[in-house]
Tab-separated table of C-alpha atoms in Angstrom:
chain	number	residue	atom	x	y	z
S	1	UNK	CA	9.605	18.219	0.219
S	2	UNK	CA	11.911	16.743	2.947
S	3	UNK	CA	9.145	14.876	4.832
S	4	UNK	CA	8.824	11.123	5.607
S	5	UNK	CA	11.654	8.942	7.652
S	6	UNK	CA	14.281	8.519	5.197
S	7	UNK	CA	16.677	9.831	3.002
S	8	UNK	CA	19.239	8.275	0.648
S	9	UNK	CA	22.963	8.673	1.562
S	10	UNK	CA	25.835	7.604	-0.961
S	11	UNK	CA	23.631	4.373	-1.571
S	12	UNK	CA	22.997	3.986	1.873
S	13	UNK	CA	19.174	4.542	2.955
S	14	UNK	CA	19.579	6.848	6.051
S	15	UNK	CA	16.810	6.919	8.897
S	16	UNK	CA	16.485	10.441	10.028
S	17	UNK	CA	15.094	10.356	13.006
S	18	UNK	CA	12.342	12.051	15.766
S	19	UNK	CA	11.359	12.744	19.120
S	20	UNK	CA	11.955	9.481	20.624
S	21	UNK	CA	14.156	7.340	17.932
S	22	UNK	CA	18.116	8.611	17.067
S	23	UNK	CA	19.058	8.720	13.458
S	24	UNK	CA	20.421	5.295	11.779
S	25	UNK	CA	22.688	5.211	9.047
S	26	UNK	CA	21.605	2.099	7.058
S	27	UNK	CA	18.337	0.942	8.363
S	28	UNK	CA	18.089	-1.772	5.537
S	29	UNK	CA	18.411	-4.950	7.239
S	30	UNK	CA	17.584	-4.252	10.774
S	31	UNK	CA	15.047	-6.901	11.805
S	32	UNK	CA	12.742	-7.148	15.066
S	33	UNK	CA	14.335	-7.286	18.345
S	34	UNK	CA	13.161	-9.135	21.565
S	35	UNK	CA	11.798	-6.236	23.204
S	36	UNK	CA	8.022	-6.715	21.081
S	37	UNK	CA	7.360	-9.299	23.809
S	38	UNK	CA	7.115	-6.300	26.297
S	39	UNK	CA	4.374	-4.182	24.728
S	40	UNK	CA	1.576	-5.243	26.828
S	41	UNK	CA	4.203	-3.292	29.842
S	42	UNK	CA	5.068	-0.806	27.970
S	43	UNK	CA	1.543	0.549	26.991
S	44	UNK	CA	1.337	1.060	30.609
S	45	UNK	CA	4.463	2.601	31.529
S	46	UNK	CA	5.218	5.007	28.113
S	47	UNK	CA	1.717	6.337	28.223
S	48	UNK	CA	2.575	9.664	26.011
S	49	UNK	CA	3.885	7.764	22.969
S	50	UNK	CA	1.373	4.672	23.149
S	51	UNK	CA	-1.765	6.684	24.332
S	52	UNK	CA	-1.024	9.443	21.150
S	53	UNK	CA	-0.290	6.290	18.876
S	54	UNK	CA	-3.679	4.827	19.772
S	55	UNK	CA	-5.700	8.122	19.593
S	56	UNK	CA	-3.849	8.639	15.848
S	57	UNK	CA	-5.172	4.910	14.639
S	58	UNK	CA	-8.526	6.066	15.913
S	59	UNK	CA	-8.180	9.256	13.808
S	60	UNK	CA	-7.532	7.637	10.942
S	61	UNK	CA	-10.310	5.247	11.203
S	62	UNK	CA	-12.834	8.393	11.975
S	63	UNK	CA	-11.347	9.914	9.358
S	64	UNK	CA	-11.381	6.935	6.876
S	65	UNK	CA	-14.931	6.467	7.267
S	66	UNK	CA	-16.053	10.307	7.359
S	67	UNK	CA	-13.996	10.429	3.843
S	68	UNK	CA	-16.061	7.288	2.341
S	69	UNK	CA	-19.298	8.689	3.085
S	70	UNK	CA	-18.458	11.675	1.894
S	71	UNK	CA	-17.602	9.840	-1.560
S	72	UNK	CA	-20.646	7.903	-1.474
S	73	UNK	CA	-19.010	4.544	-1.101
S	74	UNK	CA	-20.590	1.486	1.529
S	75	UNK	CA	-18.306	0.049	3.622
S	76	UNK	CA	-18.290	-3.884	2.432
S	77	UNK	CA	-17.982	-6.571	5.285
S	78	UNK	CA	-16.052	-9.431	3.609
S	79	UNK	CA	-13.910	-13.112	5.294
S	80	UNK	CA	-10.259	-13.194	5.784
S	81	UNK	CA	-10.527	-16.613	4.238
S	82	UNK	CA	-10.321	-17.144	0.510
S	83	UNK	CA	-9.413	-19.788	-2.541
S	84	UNK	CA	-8.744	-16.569	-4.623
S	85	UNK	CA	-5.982	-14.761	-3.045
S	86	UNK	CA	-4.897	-11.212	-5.383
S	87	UNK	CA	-1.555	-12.119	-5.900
S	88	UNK	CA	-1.143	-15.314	-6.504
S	89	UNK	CA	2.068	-15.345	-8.938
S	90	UNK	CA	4.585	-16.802	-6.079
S	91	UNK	CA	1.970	-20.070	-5.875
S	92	UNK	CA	2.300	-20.351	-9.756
S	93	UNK	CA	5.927	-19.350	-10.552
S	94	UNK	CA	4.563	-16.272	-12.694
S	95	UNK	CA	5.303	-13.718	-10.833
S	96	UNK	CA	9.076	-13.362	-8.914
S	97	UNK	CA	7.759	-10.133	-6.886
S	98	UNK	CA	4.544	-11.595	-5.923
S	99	UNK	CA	4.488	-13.068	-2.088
S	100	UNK	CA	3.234	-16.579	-0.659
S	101	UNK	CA	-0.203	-16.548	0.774
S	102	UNK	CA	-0.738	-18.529	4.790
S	103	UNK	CA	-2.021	-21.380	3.914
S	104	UNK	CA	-4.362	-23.011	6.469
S	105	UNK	CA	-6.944	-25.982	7.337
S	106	UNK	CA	-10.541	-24.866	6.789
S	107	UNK	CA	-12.553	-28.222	8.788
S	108	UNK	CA	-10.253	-30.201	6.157
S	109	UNK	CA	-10.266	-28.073	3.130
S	110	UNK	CA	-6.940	-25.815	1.714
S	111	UNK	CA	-7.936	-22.242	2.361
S	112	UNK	CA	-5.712	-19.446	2.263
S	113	UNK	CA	-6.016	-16.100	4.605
S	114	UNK	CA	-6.597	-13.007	2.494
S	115	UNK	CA	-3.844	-11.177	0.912
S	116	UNK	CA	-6.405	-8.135	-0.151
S	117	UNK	CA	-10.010	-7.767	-0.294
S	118	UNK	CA	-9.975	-6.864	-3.834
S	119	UNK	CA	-11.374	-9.041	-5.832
S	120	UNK	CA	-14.677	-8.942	-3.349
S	121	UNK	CA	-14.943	-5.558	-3.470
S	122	UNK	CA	-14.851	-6.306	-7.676
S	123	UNK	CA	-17.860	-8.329	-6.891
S	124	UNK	CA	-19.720	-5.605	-4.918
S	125	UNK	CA	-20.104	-3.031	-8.112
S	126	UNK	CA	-21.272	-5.048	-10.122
S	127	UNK	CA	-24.770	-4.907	-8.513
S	128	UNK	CA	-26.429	-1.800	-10.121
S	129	UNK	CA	-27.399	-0.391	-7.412
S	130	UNK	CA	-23.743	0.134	-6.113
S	131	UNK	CA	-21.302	2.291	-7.465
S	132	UNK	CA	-18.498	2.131	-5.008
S	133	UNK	CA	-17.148	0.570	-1.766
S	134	UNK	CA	-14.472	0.349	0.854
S	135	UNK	CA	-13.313	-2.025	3.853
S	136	UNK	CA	-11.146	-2.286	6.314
S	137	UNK	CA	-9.743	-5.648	6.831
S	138	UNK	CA	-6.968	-7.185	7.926
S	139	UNK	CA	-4.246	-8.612	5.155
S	140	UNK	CA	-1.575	-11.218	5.484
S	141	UNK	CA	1.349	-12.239	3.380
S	142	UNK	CA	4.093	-14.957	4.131
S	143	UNK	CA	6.894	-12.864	4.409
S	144	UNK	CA	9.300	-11.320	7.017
S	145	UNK	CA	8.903	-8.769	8.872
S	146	UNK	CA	11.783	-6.134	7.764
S	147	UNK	CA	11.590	-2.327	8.173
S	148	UNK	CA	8.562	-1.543	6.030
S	149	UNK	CA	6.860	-4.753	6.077
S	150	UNK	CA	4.547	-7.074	7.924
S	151	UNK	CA	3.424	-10.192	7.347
S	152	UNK	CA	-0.272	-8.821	9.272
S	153	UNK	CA	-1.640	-5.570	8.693
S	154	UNK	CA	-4.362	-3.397	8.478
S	155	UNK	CA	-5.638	-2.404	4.838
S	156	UNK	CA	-7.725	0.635	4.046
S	157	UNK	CA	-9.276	-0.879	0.213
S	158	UNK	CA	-11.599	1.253	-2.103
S	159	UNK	CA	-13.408	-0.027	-5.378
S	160	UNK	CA	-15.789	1.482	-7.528
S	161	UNK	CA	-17.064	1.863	-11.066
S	162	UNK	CA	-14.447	4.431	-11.787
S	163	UNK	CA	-11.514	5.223	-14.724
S	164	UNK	CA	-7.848	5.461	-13.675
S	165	UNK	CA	-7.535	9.225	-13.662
S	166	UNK	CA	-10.475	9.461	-11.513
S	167	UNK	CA	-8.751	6.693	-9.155
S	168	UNK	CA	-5.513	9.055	-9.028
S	169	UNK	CA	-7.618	11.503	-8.020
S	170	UNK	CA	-9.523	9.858	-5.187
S	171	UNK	CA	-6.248	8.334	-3.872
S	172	UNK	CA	-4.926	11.768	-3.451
S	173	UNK	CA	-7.897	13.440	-1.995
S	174	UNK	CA	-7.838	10.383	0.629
S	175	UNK	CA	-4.053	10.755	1.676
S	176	UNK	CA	-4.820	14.798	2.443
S	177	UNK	CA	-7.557	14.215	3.727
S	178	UNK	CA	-6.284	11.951	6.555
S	179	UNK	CA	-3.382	14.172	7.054
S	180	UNK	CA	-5.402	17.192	7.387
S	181	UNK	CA	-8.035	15.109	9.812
S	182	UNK	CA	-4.748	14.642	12.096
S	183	UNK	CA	-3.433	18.128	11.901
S	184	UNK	CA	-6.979	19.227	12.831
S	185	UNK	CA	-7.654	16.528	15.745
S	186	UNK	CA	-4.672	15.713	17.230
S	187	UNK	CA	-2.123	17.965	17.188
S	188	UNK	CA	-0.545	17.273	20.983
S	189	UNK	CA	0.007	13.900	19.437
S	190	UNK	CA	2.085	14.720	16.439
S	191	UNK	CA	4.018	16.770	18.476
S	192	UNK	CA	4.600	13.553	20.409
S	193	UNK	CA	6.772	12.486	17.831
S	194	UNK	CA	7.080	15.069	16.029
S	195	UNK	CA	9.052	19.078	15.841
S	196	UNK	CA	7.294	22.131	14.287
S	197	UNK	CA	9.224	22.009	11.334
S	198	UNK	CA	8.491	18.225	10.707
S	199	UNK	CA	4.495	19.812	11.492
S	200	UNK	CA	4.430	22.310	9.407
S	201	UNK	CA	5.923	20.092	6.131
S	202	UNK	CA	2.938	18.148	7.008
S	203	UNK	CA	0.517	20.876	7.000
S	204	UNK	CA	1.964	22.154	3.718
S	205	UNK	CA	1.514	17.973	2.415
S	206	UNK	CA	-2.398	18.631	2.964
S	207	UNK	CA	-2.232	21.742	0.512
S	208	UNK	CA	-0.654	20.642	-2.375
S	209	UNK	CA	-3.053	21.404	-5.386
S	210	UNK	CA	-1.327	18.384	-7.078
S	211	UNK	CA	0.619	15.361	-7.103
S	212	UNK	CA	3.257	14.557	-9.542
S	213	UNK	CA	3.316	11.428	-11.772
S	214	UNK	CA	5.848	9.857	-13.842
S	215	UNK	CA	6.338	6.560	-15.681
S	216	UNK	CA	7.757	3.161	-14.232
S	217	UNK	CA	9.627	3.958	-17.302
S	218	UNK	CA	10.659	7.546	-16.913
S	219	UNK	CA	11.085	6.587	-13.265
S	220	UNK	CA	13.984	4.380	-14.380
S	221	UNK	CA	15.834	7.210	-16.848
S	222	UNK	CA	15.638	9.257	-13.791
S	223	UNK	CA	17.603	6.816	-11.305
S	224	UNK	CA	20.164	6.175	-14.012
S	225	UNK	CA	20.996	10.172	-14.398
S	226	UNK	CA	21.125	10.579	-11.015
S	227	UNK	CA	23.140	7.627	-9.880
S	228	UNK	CA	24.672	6.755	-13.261
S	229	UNK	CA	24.921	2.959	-12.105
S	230	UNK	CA	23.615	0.571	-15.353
S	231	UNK	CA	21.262	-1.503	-13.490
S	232	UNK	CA	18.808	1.122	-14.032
S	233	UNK	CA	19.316	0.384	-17.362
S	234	UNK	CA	16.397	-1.553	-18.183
S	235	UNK	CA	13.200	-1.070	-15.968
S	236	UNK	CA	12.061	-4.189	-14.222
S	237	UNK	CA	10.285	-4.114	-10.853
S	238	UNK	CA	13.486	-6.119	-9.259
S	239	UNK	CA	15.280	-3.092	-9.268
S	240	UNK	CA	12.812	-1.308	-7.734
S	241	UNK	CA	12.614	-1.082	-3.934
S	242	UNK	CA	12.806	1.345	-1.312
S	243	UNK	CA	16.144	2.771	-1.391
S	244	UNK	CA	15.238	3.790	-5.526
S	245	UNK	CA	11.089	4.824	-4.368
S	246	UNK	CA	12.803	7.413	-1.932
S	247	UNK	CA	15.642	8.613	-4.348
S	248	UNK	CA	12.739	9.100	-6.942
S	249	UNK	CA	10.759	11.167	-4.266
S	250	UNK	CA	13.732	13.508	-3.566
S	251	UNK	CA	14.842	13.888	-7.236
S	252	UNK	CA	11.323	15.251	-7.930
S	253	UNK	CA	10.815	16.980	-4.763
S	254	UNK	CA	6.786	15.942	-4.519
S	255	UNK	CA	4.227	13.434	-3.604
S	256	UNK	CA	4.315	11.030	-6.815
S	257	UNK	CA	2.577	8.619	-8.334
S	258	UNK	CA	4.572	5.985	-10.464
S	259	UNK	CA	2.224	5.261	-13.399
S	260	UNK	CA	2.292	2.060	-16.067
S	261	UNK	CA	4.221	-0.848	-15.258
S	262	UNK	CA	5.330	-3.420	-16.866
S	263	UNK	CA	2.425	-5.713	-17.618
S	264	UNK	CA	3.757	-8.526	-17.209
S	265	UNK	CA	5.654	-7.960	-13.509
S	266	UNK	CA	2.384	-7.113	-11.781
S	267	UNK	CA	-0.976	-8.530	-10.768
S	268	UNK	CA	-2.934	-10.674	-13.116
S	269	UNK	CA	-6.438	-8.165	-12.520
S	270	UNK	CA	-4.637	-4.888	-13.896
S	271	UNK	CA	-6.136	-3.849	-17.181
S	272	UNK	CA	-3.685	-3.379	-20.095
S	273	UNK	CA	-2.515	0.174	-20.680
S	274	UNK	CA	-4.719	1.299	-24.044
S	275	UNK	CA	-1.247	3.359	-25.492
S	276	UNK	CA	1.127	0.584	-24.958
S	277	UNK	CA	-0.441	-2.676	-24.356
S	278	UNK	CA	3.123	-4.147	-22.512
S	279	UNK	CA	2.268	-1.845	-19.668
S	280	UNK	CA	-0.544	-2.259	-17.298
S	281	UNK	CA	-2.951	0.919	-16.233
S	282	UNK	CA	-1.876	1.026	-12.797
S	283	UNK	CA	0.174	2.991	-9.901
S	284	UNK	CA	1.882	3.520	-6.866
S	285	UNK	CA	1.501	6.460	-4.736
S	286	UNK	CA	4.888	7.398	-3.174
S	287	UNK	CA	4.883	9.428	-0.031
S	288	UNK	CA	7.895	11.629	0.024
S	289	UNK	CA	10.980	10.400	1.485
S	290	UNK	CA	9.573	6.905	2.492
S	291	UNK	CA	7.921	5.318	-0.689
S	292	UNK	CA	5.189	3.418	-1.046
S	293	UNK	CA	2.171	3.124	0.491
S	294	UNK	CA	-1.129	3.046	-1.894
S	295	UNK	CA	-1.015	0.668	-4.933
S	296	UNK	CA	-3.914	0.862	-7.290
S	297	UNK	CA	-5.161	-0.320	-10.777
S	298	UNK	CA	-7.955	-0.023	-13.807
S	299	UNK	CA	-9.157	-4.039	-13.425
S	300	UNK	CA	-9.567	-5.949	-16.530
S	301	UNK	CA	-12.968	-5.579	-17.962
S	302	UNK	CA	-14.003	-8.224	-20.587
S	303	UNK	CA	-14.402	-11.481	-19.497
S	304	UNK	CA	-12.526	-12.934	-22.954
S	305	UNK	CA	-9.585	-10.871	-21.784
S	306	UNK	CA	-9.750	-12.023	-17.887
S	307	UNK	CA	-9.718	-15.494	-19.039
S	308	UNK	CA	-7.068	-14.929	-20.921
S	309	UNK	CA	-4.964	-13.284	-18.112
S	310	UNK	CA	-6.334	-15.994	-16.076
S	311	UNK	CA	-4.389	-18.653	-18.438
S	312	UNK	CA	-1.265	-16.683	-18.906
S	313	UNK	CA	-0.796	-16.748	-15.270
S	314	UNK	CA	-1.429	-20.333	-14.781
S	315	UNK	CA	-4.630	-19.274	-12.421
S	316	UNK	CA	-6.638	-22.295	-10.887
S	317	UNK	CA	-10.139	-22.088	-13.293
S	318	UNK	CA	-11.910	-23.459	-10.605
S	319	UNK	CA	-10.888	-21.152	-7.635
S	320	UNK	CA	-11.180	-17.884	-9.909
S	321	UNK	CA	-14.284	-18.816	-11.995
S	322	UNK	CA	-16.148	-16.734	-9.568
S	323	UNK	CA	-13.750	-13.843	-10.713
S	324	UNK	CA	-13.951	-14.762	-13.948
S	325	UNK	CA	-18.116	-14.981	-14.356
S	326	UNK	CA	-18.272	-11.372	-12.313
S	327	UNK	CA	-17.322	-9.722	-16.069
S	328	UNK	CA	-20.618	-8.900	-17.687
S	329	UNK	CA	-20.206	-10.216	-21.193
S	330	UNK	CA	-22.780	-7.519	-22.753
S	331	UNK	CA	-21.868	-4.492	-21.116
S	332	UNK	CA	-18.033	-4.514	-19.049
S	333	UNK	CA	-17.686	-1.833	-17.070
S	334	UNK	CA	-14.581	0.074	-16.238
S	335	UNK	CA	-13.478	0.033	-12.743
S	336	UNK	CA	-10.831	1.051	-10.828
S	337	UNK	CA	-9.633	1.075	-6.900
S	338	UNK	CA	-6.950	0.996	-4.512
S	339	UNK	CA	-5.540	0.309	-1.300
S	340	UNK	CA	-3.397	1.257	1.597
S	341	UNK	CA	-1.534	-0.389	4.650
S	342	UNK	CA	-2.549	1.524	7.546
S	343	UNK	CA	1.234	0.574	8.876
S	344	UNK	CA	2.694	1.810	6.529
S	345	UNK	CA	0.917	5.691	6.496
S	346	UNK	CA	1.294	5.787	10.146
S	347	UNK	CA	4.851	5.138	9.725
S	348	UNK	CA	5.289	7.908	7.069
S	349	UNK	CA	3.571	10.863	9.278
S	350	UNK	CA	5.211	10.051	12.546
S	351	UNK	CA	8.515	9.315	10.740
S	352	UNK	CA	8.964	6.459	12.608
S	353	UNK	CA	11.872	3.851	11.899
S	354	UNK	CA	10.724	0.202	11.644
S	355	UNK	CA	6.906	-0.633	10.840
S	356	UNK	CA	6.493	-2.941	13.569
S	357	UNK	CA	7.140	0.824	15.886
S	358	UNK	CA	3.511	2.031	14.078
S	359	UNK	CA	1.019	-0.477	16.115
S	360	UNK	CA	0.920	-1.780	19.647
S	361	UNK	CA	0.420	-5.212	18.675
S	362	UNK	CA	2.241	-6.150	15.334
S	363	UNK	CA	2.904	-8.942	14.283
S	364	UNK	CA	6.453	-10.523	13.029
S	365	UNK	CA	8.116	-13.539	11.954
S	366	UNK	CA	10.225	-14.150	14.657
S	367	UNK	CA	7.793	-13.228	17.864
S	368	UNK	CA	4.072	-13.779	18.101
S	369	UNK	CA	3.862	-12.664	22.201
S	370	UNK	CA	2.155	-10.893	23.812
């Protein structure tokens, strides 16, 4: 299925192109340019590109919250300030692929802004009376701004008292559903961007029965028969970035999810896998030909074995006691959930080049203007 941005050329990832940006041959690398400080002029003088751009974000909103209520789940209000941030590994050396959190002076007390809503959304379920939620909240990690990442975005996160299959499921159902919300609603916009063939691989996205998964593992035996190069070897999440996420999407020709990685390379909250207990039970949802753009996990459920993750990653007991004490020792539950960088889907569907090309306003390292 030859939609999304990119495709991979003789190692090189390639940018294909739409209606307003030419192709690029490696756009690895390519950082934000001076012209961001302009945007406040230019939503005035490109109206067709900016006003369709807005009217899609607003779709996807509509259609975020028409999909939640359809699923039952309560939209959760929750701060962008935090002493538990969900990925804390860069602060405590544990984990290399883990980024720094902004770190900021709260009337005199370290505070950190939110890197996900997560482990809030944890705390919502575990009132009875709740089964499942969602926000949508701004997210920010300390890192640059490159072609599929910002150090500000917009994050679409679900929770709820759910097993991993089921999450699969949901995350799927989600993704189509947004598409399919678009398709319906705005139309003139895609074609904004967009040519009928690019539409109609979009329209055949929304009515796939199913999504294909394969192991971190498996994931890894595939890039070493197709490229034959012996760093794919032995799987480890440093050799996995976009150029291999987008090789793996056209060797299998589908939407896939990437299932069970290695425990120890990911977040401290994901649940061990029950067949092999050096995986975790989680996932990333790769949309074809750019990657990407849900991750998602089973949590840890005892409160014995979240204490003990807690250790193992050198966790502060006192800022994630809170996270800790929300395991019910009598009766854990299992729970699962998700989330998505707004950014990031936009940038899929329109097939656009850099991230910071999927928002009005984004924010980069280099540029905070307008």
């Amino acid at each position: 299925m030859s939609i999304g941005p990119y495709k991979t050329n003789k190692g090189r990832l390639f940018y294909k192109g739409n209606n307003f940006f030419p192709c690029i041959r490696e756009i690895r690398g390519l950082k934000p340019d001076c012209s961001l400080v302009n945007r406040h002029l230019e939503i005035r003088q490109n109206g067709k590109k900016w006003g369709s751009l807005v009217r899609i974000w607003s779709s996807v909103f509509l259609a975020t919250t028409e999909f939640m209520k359809l699923r039952g789940a309560l939209l959760f209000d929750l701060p962008i300030t935090t002493r538990m941030i969900s990925s804390p590994g860069a602060l405590t050396g544990t984990i290399p692929s883990d980024v720094d959190p902004f770190e900021i002076n709260f009337f005199n007390h370290k505070t950190f802004l939110t890197q996900s809503s997560q482990l809030y959304l944890e705390f919502a379920i575990t009132n009875p009376e709740i089964q499942s939620v969602f926000c949508w909240e701004k997210s920010f990690r300390r890192e640059k701004a490159d072609f599929r990442h910002l150090p500000e975005f917009t994050h679409v996160e679900f929770e709820g008292n759910i097993n991993f299959k089921e999450n699969l499921i949901i995350q799927k159902e989600y993704i189509q559903f947004l598409v399919s919300y678009i398709i319906q609603n705005n139309i003139g916009d895609l074609g904004v961007f967009l040519d009928k063939k690019q539409m109609s691989l979009l329209k055949e996205f929304s009515r796939l029965k199913s999504f294909e998964e394969i192991s971190f593992i498996d994931a890894f035996k595939l890039l070493k028969e197709k490229t034959g190069d012996p760093k794919y070897n032995q799987p480890t999440i440093k050799k996995f970035g976009a150029y291999e996420e987008v090789l793996i999407t056209e060797a299998i020709g589908q939407p896939v999810f990437i299932t069970n990685f290695i425990e120890n390379e990911v977040a401290f909250y994901h649940a061990k896998c029950e067949k092999n207990k050096l995986l975790a039970e989680n996932a990333d949802f790769l949309f074809p030909g750019y990657g990407e753009v849900i991750g998602s996990g089973q949590r840890v459920r005892t409160r014995e074995e979240t204490e003990a993750k807690a250790n193992r990653f050198k966790l502060s007991m006192r800022d994630y006691k809170p996270y800790i004490e929300s395991r019910d020792i009598q009766n854990p539950k299992i729970h699962s959930g998700w989330g998505m960088g707004i950014e990031r889907f936009v940038q899929a569907v329109l097939q656009l080049p850099f991230i910071w090309e999927a928002k009005v306003f984004p924010r980069v390292h280099n540029q905070n203007h307008p």
